[in-house]
Short mmCIF file of C-alpha atoms in Angstrom, two decimals:
data_model
loop_
_atom_site.label_atom_id
_atom_site.label_comp_id
_atom_site.label_asym_id
_atom_site.label_seq_id
_atom_site.Cartn_x
_atom_site.Cartn_y
_atom_site.Cartn_z
CA UNK A 14 4.11 -2.67 6.89
CA UNK A 15 6.51 -0.36 5.17
CA UNK A 16 5.47 2.42 7.56
CA UNK A 17 6.33 0.35 10.66
CA UNK A 18 9.68 1.36 12.27
CA UNK A 19 11.87 -1.33 13.77
CA UNK A 20 11.13 0.02 17.26
CA UNK A 21 7.37 -0.37 16.60
CA UNK A 22 7.82 -3.88 15.42
CA UNK A 23 10.12 -4.88 18.27
CA UNK A 24 7.63 -3.41 20.76
CA UNK A 25 4.70 -5.48 19.34
CA UNK A 26 6.80 -8.69 19.31
CA UNK A 27 7.95 -8.11 22.87
CA UNK A 28 4.41 -7.48 23.99
CA UNK A 29 3.25 -10.71 22.31
CA UNK A 30 6.01 -12.60 24.17
CA UNK A 31 4.68 -11.22 27.48
CA UNK A 32 1.15 -12.35 26.60
CA UNK A 33 2.01 -15.83 25.27
CA UNK A 34 1.43 -17.56 28.58
CA UNK A 35 -2.18 -16.26 28.45
CA UNK A 36 -2.52 -17.52 24.85
CA UNK A 37 -1.63 -21.06 26.03
CA UNK A 38 -3.92 -20.66 29.03
CA UNK A 39 -1.18 -20.95 31.60
CA UNK A 40 -2.54 -17.65 32.96
CA UNK A 41 -5.91 -15.97 32.85
CA UNK A 42 -6.38 -12.39 31.98
CA UNK A 43 -9.15 -9.77 32.44
CA UNK A 44 -7.18 -7.09 30.66
CA UNK A 45 -9.92 -6.32 28.15
CA UNK A 46 -12.99 -7.16 30.31
CA UNK A 47 -15.87 -4.90 29.33
CA UNK A 48 -14.39 -4.17 25.93
CA UNK A 49 -16.05 -5.19 22.68
CA UNK A 50 -14.28 -6.15 19.46
CA UNK A 51 -16.25 -5.86 16.18
CA UNK A 52 -15.09 -8.36 13.61
CA UNK A 53 -16.11 -7.36 10.00
CA UNK A 54 -15.01 -9.87 7.43
CA UNK A 55 -16.16 -9.20 3.92
CA UNK A 56 -14.09 -12.11 2.61
CA UNK A 57 -13.81 -15.63 3.90
CA UNK A 58 -11.07 -16.39 6.46
CA UNK A 59 -10.41 -19.12 9.00
CA UNK A 60 -7.08 -18.43 10.80
CA UNK A 61 -7.13 -14.62 10.83
CA UNK A 62 -10.72 -14.27 12.02
CA UNK A 63 -10.58 -17.05 14.56
CA UNK A 64 -7.22 -16.02 16.00
CA UNK A 65 -8.44 -12.44 16.49
CA UNK A 66 -11.59 -13.77 18.17
CA UNK A 67 -9.50 -16.07 20.41
CA UNK A 68 -7.11 -13.30 21.21
CA UNK A 69 -9.97 -11.04 22.37
CA UNK A 70 -11.62 -13.84 24.36
CA UNK A 71 -8.35 -14.82 26.08
CA UNK A 72 -7.88 -11.24 27.24
CA UNK A 73 -11.39 -11.22 28.76
CA UNK A 74 -13.15 -9.16 26.07
CA UNK A 75 -16.22 -9.85 24.03
CA UNK A 76 -16.49 -10.36 20.26
CA UNK A 77 -19.22 -8.93 18.03
CA UNK A 78 -19.21 -10.53 14.66
CA UNK A 79 -21.01 -9.12 11.57
CA UNK A 80 -21.58 -12.61 10.27
CA UNK A 81 -21.84 -13.28 6.60
CA UNK A 82 -22.09 -10.42 4.12
CA UNK A 83 -25.31 -11.89 2.72
CA UNK A 84 -27.01 -11.56 6.11
CA UNK A 85 -25.90 -7.92 6.72
CA UNK A 86 -26.91 -4.52 5.42
CA UNK A 87 -24.08 -4.75 2.88
CA UNK A 88 -26.34 -6.92 0.82
CA UNK A 89 -28.82 -3.99 0.72
CA UNK A 90 -26.16 -1.83 -0.78
CA UNK A 91 -24.79 -0.08 2.31
CA UNK A 92 -21.39 1.53 1.84
CA UNK A 93 -18.41 0.43 4.00
CA UNK A 94 -18.19 3.99 5.28
CA UNK A 95 -21.73 3.82 6.70
CA UNK A 96 -21.21 0.33 8.19
CA UNK A 97 -18.06 1.62 9.93
CA UNK A 98 -19.90 4.75 11.26
CA UNK A 99 -22.52 2.50 12.79
CA UNK A 100 -20.27 -0.24 14.20
CA UNK A 101 -17.81 2.24 15.72
CA UNK A 102 -20.51 3.20 18.14
CA UNK A 103 -20.98 -0.41 19.29
CA UNK A 104 -17.33 -1.48 19.67
CA UNK A 105 -14.01 -0.41 21.17
CA UNK A 106 -12.00 -1.61 18.14
CA UNK A 107 -12.81 -2.93 14.65
CA UNK A 108 -11.11 -5.74 12.75
CA UNK A 109 -11.66 -5.40 9.05
CA UNK A 110 -11.02 -7.64 6.06
CA UNK A 111 -12.27 -6.34 2.78
CA UNK A 112 -11.69 -7.13 -0.89
CA UNK A 113 -10.89 -3.55 -1.84
CA UNK A 114 -7.31 -2.26 -1.41
CA UNK A 115 -7.11 0.66 1.02
CA UNK A 116 -10.40 -0.28 2.68
CA UNK A 117 -8.93 -0.30 6.20
CA UNK A 118 -7.28 3.08 5.67
CA UNK A 119 -10.57 4.53 4.49
CA UNK A 120 -12.40 2.87 7.40
CA UNK A 121 -10.06 4.56 9.89
CA UNK A 122 -11.16 7.98 8.48
CA UNK A 123 -14.77 7.18 9.44
CA UNK A 124 -14.12 5.59 12.82
CA UNK A 125 -13.39 7.04 16.19
CA UNK A 126 -12.19 3.64 17.45
CA UNK A 127 -9.05 1.90 16.18
CA UNK A 128 -9.37 -0.12 12.98
CA UNK A 129 -6.98 -3.08 12.42
CA UNK A 130 -6.41 -4.22 8.87
CA UNK A 131 -6.93 -8.00 8.55
CA UNK A 132 -6.25 -7.99 4.82
CA UNK A 133 -7.41 -5.64 2.04
CA UNK A 134 -7.62 -7.49 -1.31
CA UNK A 135 -4.22 -7.76 -2.87
CA UNK A 136 -2.98 -4.91 -0.70
CA UNK A 137 -1.79 -5.49 2.87
CA UNK A 138 -2.08 -8.10 5.56
CA UNK A 139 0.12 -6.59 8.29
CA UNK A 140 -0.90 -8.89 11.10
CA UNK A 141 0.23 -11.88 9.00
CA UNK A 142 3.61 -10.22 8.65
CA UNK A 143 3.82 -9.54 12.36
CA UNK A 144 3.04 -13.14 13.20
CA UNK A 145 5.62 -14.33 10.62
CA UNK A 146 8.28 -12.16 12.27
CA UNK A 147 7.23 -13.37 15.67
CA UNK A 148 7.48 -16.99 14.56
CA UNK A 149 10.93 -16.41 13.19
CA UNK A 150 11.95 -14.69 16.48
CA UNK A 151 10.56 -17.50 18.62
CA UNK A 152 11.60 -20.48 16.47
CA UNK A 153 14.80 -19.15 14.87
CA UNK A 154 16.42 -15.70 15.00
CA UNK A 155 15.68 -12.26 13.55
CA UNK A 156 19.25 -10.89 13.56
CA UNK A 157 21.62 -12.42 11.04
CA UNK A 158 18.87 -14.65 9.55
CA UNK A 159 19.32 -16.63 6.38
CA UNK A 160 15.92 -17.21 4.82
CA UNK A 161 14.74 -18.75 1.56
CA UNK A 162 11.29 -17.74 0.22
CA UNK A 163 9.81 -20.26 -2.20
CA UNK A 164 6.76 -20.37 -4.42
CA UNK A 165 4.72 -17.54 -5.87
CA UNK A 166 6.90 -14.58 -5.21
CA UNK A 167 5.30 -12.40 -7.90
CA UNK A 168 1.74 -12.08 -6.57
CA UNK A 169 2.30 -13.18 -2.95
CA UNK A 170 1.65 -10.14 -0.82
CA UNK A 171 2.75 -12.06 2.26
CA UNK A 172 6.24 -12.53 1.10
CA UNK A 173 6.58 -8.94 -0.18
CA UNK A 174 5.56 -7.56 3.16
CA UNK A 175 7.76 -10.01 5.06
CA UNK A 176 10.84 -9.04 2.95
CA UNK A 177 10.29 -5.34 3.76
CA UNK A 178 9.85 -6.15 7.40
CA UNK A 179 13.02 -8.27 7.46
CA UNK A 180 14.94 -5.44 5.91
CA UNK A 181 15.01 -3.84 9.46
CA UNK A 182 17.01 -6.82 10.64
CA UNK A 183 19.35 -7.25 7.71
CA UNK A 184 18.42 -10.74 6.57
CA UNK A 185 20.14 -12.65 3.78
CA UNK A 186 17.40 -13.63 1.38
CA UNK A 187 17.28 -16.38 -1.23
CA UNK A 188 14.32 -16.22 -3.62
CA UNK A 189 13.26 -19.55 -5.09
CA UNK A 190 10.64 -19.38 -7.82
CA UNK A 191 9.89 -20.42 -11.35
CA UNK A 192 10.60 -17.78 -13.97
CA UNK A 193 6.89 -16.88 -14.28
CA UNK A 194 6.52 -16.14 -10.62
CA UNK A 195 9.72 -14.26 -9.79
CA UNK A 196 9.60 -11.40 -7.32
CA UNK A 197 9.00 -8.07 -9.03
CA UNK A 198 12.26 -6.35 -9.95
CA UNK A 199 11.26 -3.09 -8.26
CA UNK A 200 10.88 -4.91 -4.90
CA UNK A 201 14.29 -6.58 -5.26
CA UNK A 202 15.81 -3.23 -6.11
CA UNK A 203 14.08 -1.65 -3.12
CA UNK A 204 15.34 -4.37 -0.80
CA UNK A 205 18.93 -4.05 -2.04
CA UNK A 206 18.72 -0.34 -1.52
CA UNK A 207 17.82 -1.14 2.09
CA UNK A 208 21.08 -3.02 2.43
CA UNK A 209 19.75 -6.55 2.06
CA UNK A 210 21.53 -9.39 0.28
CA UNK A 211 19.15 -10.89 -2.22
CA UNK A 212 19.85 -13.72 -4.63
CA UNK A 213 17.52 -15.58 -6.99
CA UNK A 214 17.49 -19.24 -7.96
CA UNK A 215 15.01 -21.78 -9.31
CA UNK A 216 16.56 -24.64 -7.41
CA UNK A 217 15.08 -25.45 -3.99
CA UNK A 218 17.71 -28.26 -3.51
CA UNK A 219 20.51 -25.71 -3.64
CA UNK A 220 18.82 -23.13 -1.42
CA UNK A 221 17.75 -25.48 1.34
CA UNK A 222 21.24 -26.40 2.40
CA UNK A 223 22.17 -22.96 3.59
CA UNK A 224 19.17 -21.38 5.29
CA UNK A 225 17.76 -21.13 8.80
CA UNK A 226 14.18 -20.65 7.62
CA UNK A 227 12.36 -21.76 4.52
CA UNK A 228 9.16 -19.82 3.86
CA UNK A 229 6.87 -21.62 1.42
CA UNK A 230 3.86 -20.09 -0.30
CA UNK A 231 1.14 -21.62 -2.35
CA UNK A 232 1.37 -21.57 -6.12
CA UNK A 233 -2.10 -20.94 -7.55
CA UNK A 234 -3.28 -23.05 -10.42
CA UNK A 235 -5.04 -20.09 -12.01
CA UNK A 236 -1.67 -18.39 -12.67
CA UNK A 237 -0.91 -21.01 -15.29
CA UNK A 238 -2.97 -21.32 -18.51
CA UNK A 239 -1.53 -24.79 -19.11
CA UNK A 240 -2.36 -27.32 -16.32
CA UNK A 241 0.67 -29.49 -17.22
CA UNK A 242 2.91 -26.52 -16.72
CA UNK A 243 1.37 -25.84 -13.30
CA UNK A 244 2.03 -29.47 -12.31
CA UNK A 245 5.63 -29.31 -13.45
CA UNK A 246 6.31 -26.01 -11.55
CA UNK A 247 4.40 -27.12 -8.40
CA UNK A 248 6.19 -30.43 -8.20
CA UNK A 249 9.61 -28.86 -8.74
CA UNK A 250 9.12 -26.78 -5.51
CA UNK A 251 7.50 -29.47 -3.37
CA UNK A 252 9.05 -29.93 0.07
CA UNK A 253 9.62 -33.64 0.86
CA UNK A 254 11.40 -35.45 3.70
CA UNK A 255 14.11 -36.50 1.08
CA UNK A 256 14.75 -32.87 0.16
CA UNK A 257 15.25 -32.08 3.83
CA UNK A 258 18.03 -34.54 4.26
CA UNK A 259 20.51 -31.91 3.08
CA UNK A 260 19.02 -29.12 5.25
CA UNK A 261 20.55 -27.67 8.38
CA UNK A 262 19.31 -29.48 11.45
CA UNK A 263 17.79 -26.30 12.87
CA UNK A 264 15.95 -25.39 9.62
CA UNK A 265 12.39 -24.25 10.21
CA UNK A 266 9.74 -24.45 7.52
CA UNK A 267 7.03 -21.85 7.51
CA UNK A 268 3.84 -21.51 5.41
CA UNK A 269 1.00 -18.95 5.85
CA UNK A 270 -1.55 -21.80 5.14
CA UNK A 271 -3.74 -23.08 3.65
CA UNK A 272 -1.34 -25.44 1.92
CA UNK A 273 -2.33 -27.62 -0.98
CA UNK A 274 0.54 -29.80 -2.04
CA UNK A 275 3.54 -27.57 -1.52
CA UNK A 276 4.62 -29.46 1.56
CA UNK A 277 4.35 -33.25 1.78
CA UNK A 278 2.34 -34.15 4.86
CA UNK A 279 5.20 -36.51 5.90
CA UNK A 280 7.18 -33.36 6.65
CA UNK A 281 4.63 -32.46 9.38
CA UNK A 282 6.25 -34.87 11.79
CA UNK A 283 9.80 -33.64 11.40
CA UNK A 284 11.31 -31.06 13.74
CA UNK A 285 11.50 -28.72 10.71
CA UNK A 286 7.76 -28.26 10.44
CA UNK A 287 6.73 -24.95 12.00
CA UNK A 288 3.56 -23.92 10.08
CA UNK A 289 1.05 -25.01 12.62
CA UNK A 290 3.01 -23.29 15.39
CA UNK A 291 3.09 -20.24 13.14
CA UNK A 292 -0.72 -20.28 12.92
CA UNK A 293 -0.85 -20.48 16.75
CA UNK A 294 1.51 -17.47 17.06
CA UNK A 295 -1.22 -15.38 15.33
CA UNK A 296 -2.99 -15.45 18.76
CA UNK A 297 -0.28 -13.82 20.98
CA UNK A 298 0.51 -11.32 18.19
CA UNK A 299 -3.13 -10.33 17.85
CA UNK A 300 -3.47 -10.20 21.63
CA UNK A 301 -0.57 -7.75 21.68
CA UNK A 302 -2.19 -5.58 18.98
CA UNK A 303 -5.59 -5.55 20.78
CA UNK A 304 -4.03 -4.75 24.15
CA UNK A 305 -1.99 -1.98 22.62
CA UNK A 306 -4.65 -0.32 20.54
CA UNK A 307 -7.29 -0.53 23.31
CA UNK A 308 -4.88 1.03 25.73
CA UNK A 309 -4.61 -2.01 28.14
CA UNK A 310 -0.81 -2.04 27.62
CA UNK A 311 1.62 0.63 26.54
CA UNK B 12 7.16 43.56 -9.44
CA UNK B 13 4.71 45.70 -11.47
CA UNK B 14 6.42 45.09 -14.83
CA UNK B 15 4.61 45.14 -18.13
CA UNK B 16 3.24 41.85 -19.48
CA UNK B 17 6.09 41.84 -21.94
CA UNK B 18 7.46 38.40 -21.46
CA UNK B 19 4.32 36.62 -22.59
CA UNK B 20 2.26 39.29 -24.32
CA UNK B 21 4.46 41.00 -26.88
CA UNK B 22 6.47 38.10 -28.20
CA UNK B 23 6.11 37.76 -31.93
CA UNK B 24 3.51 35.20 -32.85
CA UNK B 25 1.18 35.68 -29.82
CA UNK B 26 -2.22 36.67 -31.08
CA UNK B 27 -4.09 37.30 -27.83
CA UNK B 28 -4.37 40.77 -26.45
CA UNK B 29 -2.93 41.64 -23.02
CA UNK B 30 -5.46 41.32 -20.20
CA UNK B 31 -6.38 44.08 -17.77
CA UNK B 32 -6.94 41.99 -14.67
CA UNK B 33 -6.63 38.30 -13.91
CA UNK B 34 -4.19 35.41 -14.14
CA UNK B 35 -1.85 34.35 -16.87
CA UNK B 36 -0.38 30.82 -16.68
CA UNK B 37 2.73 30.89 -18.78
CA UNK B 38 5.35 28.19 -19.79
CA UNK B 39 2.87 25.35 -19.75
CA UNK B 40 4.27 22.26 -21.49
CA UNK B 41 3.03 22.33 -25.06
CA UNK B 42 -0.21 20.43 -25.45
CA UNK B 43 -1.24 20.58 -21.78
CA UNK B 44 -3.25 23.81 -21.77
CA UNK B 45 -6.64 22.05 -21.95
CA UNK B 46 -5.57 19.72 -19.11
CA UNK B 47 -4.62 22.74 -17.08
CA UNK B 48 -8.13 24.17 -17.51
CA UNK B 49 -9.53 20.73 -16.65
CA UNK B 50 -7.56 20.66 -13.39
CA UNK B 51 -8.75 24.19 -12.57
CA UNK B 52 -12.36 23.16 -13.44
CA UNK B 53 -12.51 26.09 -15.85
CA UNK B 54 -14.54 27.58 -17.47
CA UNK B 55 -17.30 25.77 -15.52
CA UNK B 56 -19.64 28.60 -14.24
CA UNK B 57 -16.93 31.15 -14.88
CA UNK B 58 -18.26 33.84 -17.16
CA UNK B 59 -15.27 36.03 -18.02
CA UNK B 60 -12.92 35.41 -21.00
CA UNK B 61 -10.46 32.48 -20.90
CA UNK B 62 -7.90 32.54 -23.68
CA UNK B 63 -5.73 29.53 -24.60
CA UNK B 64 -2.63 29.66 -26.73
CA UNK B 65 -1.37 26.29 -27.80
CA UNK B 66 2.06 25.51 -29.30
CA UNK B 67 3.31 29.09 -29.04
CA UNK B 68 6.94 29.45 -30.04
CA UNK B 69 9.26 30.29 -27.13
CA UNK B 70 12.94 30.40 -26.24
CA UNK B 71 12.82 26.71 -25.16
CA UNK B 72 10.68 25.35 -27.98
CA UNK B 73 6.96 25.31 -27.87
CA UNK B 74 4.75 26.18 -24.87
CA UNK B 75 1.09 26.79 -24.02
CA UNK B 76 -0.34 29.85 -22.27
CA UNK B 77 -3.68 30.26 -20.50
CA UNK B 78 -5.08 33.74 -19.71
CA UNK B 79 -8.05 34.02 -17.29
CA UNK B 80 -9.61 37.45 -17.15
CA UNK B 81 -11.01 39.02 -14.02
CA UNK B 82 -9.98 36.23 -11.69
CA UNK B 83 -6.92 35.91 -9.54
CA UNK B 84 -6.44 32.28 -8.85
CA UNK B 85 -4.97 31.25 -5.54
CA UNK B 86 -1.46 29.87 -5.49
CA UNK B 87 -2.60 26.66 -3.72
CA UNK B 88 -5.21 26.17 -6.44
CA UNK B 89 -2.59 26.61 -9.13
CA UNK B 90 -0.10 24.25 -7.53
CA UNK B 91 -2.16 21.34 -8.74
CA UNK B 92 -1.06 22.33 -12.23
CA UNK B 93 2.50 21.27 -11.27
CA UNK B 94 1.38 17.64 -11.75
CA UNK B 95 1.23 18.10 -15.52
CA UNK B 96 3.09 21.38 -16.06
CA UNK B 97 5.88 21.62 -13.41
CA UNK B 98 7.64 24.47 -15.20
CA UNK B 99 4.52 26.72 -15.48
CA UNK B 100 4.69 30.22 -14.14
CA UNK B 101 1.71 32.12 -12.61
CA UNK B 102 1.39 35.78 -13.31
CA UNK B 103 -1.22 37.87 -11.39
CA UNK B 104 -2.20 40.83 -13.52
CA UNK B 105 -3.65 44.14 -12.31
CA UNK B 106 -4.11 47.14 -14.57
CA UNK B 107 -2.28 45.44 -17.39
CA UNK B 108 0.79 45.00 -15.11
CA UNK B 109 2.31 41.84 -13.62
CA UNK B 110 1.67 42.23 -9.92
CA UNK B 111 3.14 38.89 -8.86
CA UNK B 112 5.02 36.18 -10.69
CA UNK B 113 5.48 32.72 -9.11
CA UNK B 114 6.51 29.27 -10.32
CA UNK B 115 4.06 26.51 -9.49
CA UNK B 116 5.10 24.47 -6.49
CA UNK B 117 4.56 20.73 -6.12
CA UNK B 118 1.81 20.32 -3.39
CA UNK B 119 2.39 17.68 -0.73
CA UNK B 120 -1.10 16.19 -1.37
CA UNK B 121 -3.75 16.46 -4.07
CA UNK B 122 -7.40 15.55 -3.53
CA UNK B 123 -10.08 14.93 -6.12
CA UNK B 124 -7.84 15.75 -9.05
CA UNK B 125 -6.60 12.38 -10.30
CA UNK B 126 -8.21 8.97 -10.38
CA UNK B 127 -6.27 5.99 -8.90
CA UNK B 128 -5.07 3.58 -11.61
CA UNK B 129 -5.88 0.59 -9.48
CA UNK B 130 -9.36 -0.58 -10.38
CA UNK B 131 -9.55 -2.45 -7.08
CA UNK B 132 -8.70 0.65 -4.98
CA UNK B 133 -11.39 1.67 -2.49
CA UNK B 134 -11.30 5.18 -3.97
CA UNK B 135 -12.69 3.65 -7.22
CA UNK B 136 -15.85 2.39 -5.51
CA UNK B 137 -19.12 3.94 -4.48
CA UNK B 138 -17.72 4.94 -1.08
CA UNK B 139 -18.20 8.70 -0.10
CA UNK B 140 -14.53 9.53 -0.50
CA UNK B 141 -12.45 11.45 -3.03
CA UNK B 142 -9.12 10.23 -4.35
CA UNK B 143 -6.14 11.49 -2.41
CA UNK B 144 -2.47 11.25 -3.35
CA UNK B 145 0.80 12.10 -1.81
CA UNK B 146 2.92 13.98 -4.33
CA UNK B 147 6.68 13.56 -4.55
CA UNK B 148 9.42 14.08 -7.11
CA UNK B 149 12.01 11.42 -7.87
CA UNK B 150 14.63 11.77 -10.66
CA UNK B 151 12.78 14.84 -11.93
CA UNK B 152 9.60 12.80 -12.37
CA UNK B 153 6.41 13.67 -10.48
CA UNK B 154 5.01 10.59 -8.75
CA UNK B 155 1.59 10.26 -7.08
CA UNK B 156 1.06 7.66 -4.39
CA UNK B 157 -2.52 6.80 -3.56
CA UNK B 158 -3.01 7.21 0.15
CA UNK B 159 -5.52 4.31 0.15
CA UNK B 160 -4.02 1.55 -1.89
CA UNK B 161 -0.44 3.01 -2.25
CA UNK B 162 -0.33 2.41 -6.02
CA UNK B 163 2.01 4.86 -7.69
CA UNK B 164 1.20 6.92 -10.80
CA UNK B 165 4.35 8.19 -12.38
CA UNK B 166 3.61 8.48 -16.08
CA UNK B 167 0.86 10.09 -18.11
CA UNK B 168 -0.76 11.71 -15.13
CA UNK B 169 -2.91 13.82 -17.52
CA UNK B 170 -4.56 10.58 -18.68
CA UNK B 171 -5.92 10.00 -15.19
CA UNK B 172 -7.37 13.46 -14.43
CA UNK B 173 -10.81 13.29 -12.92
#
């Protein structure tokens, strides 16, 4: 995401906006009729894989799925490079999720058709960042945004990429995390060097009163050797209807999903809940990317 | 240039004779001579004499020197040395005289020289690729950014030579 210019991001977001009526089936499209999208997922996924497939189908194209790794040539020891060399002759674009960092970049070296990175291990997940930005644009505002990021800010690649992307728009960022899961210092330094205001706190109550968007991430149990410590930390950051009483009326709560217990299900019915809409916005964003990389739109 | 090999041949304490033809790599950071040979994949199949001087006294403390007889190494090939010896100088010798003298330059990219420190990087798997890094200098420190996983190596590059 760091390599994306503001102009490129804006162009993708504007394209998604143009395609949203197709995503909600108010319009039909044959923009990608006759085109084939190969979907190669070497790791489990629900939202990313299905929203890419939906995006392709809504634009009139066909989807070719590798299926499970166990049922493919990978289980016979085939390299990713060979898989890509074969699949690129079947499809007009490839969506790749792989556990190894840099897999998509390597795949693009072996492919004559565009490769879209749908997540590479702990590396990047750029389409998630784009859909996060799109959600903020549609449900709140990108310019002059005040956002709080809460949860695992140390390992969460989603929040790191989102912060870098938001640096194009000059957001005011509050980081809410337990000491053990604070955002790496190098990233904070990097963001400040890009002109962003960043402050850290461990109190969600304090942060929630001032922001337009609250972005919550999952805290993973395995990060804590002591289960009691995990429970203490997880409950201190839980979003409840009571906590929201002090929030701005227009506050939107986002979460990349799946959630476990970071957000009380009672929050789902409040006007603040935005995470399911966010999951939907993955469709227009991925439609925009497919239309752009396959040359159906400029 | 055509000067004598005085600056690195006749200093007191150097015990290796001047070479007639070949390449002399001078001003290598002390202790890095063997890594320089490793980067250059020498001696490998190379049959001529390669001399190494380690911890030689010099104006600026200690240094290493490598002399490769009967082979003029290409500047591009030698630039890789800048990763571990950025102050090294390259002297091309013909008929006992210094024909050309250059400092090493930091290349924009290096390929197949260093292993990525990220065990989960695709370049550390069985894929048919070699490691590739973008090289850049920041605060006088050489940094290597893996073009695949983007992990940065900025310290102890010599420990990660392939």
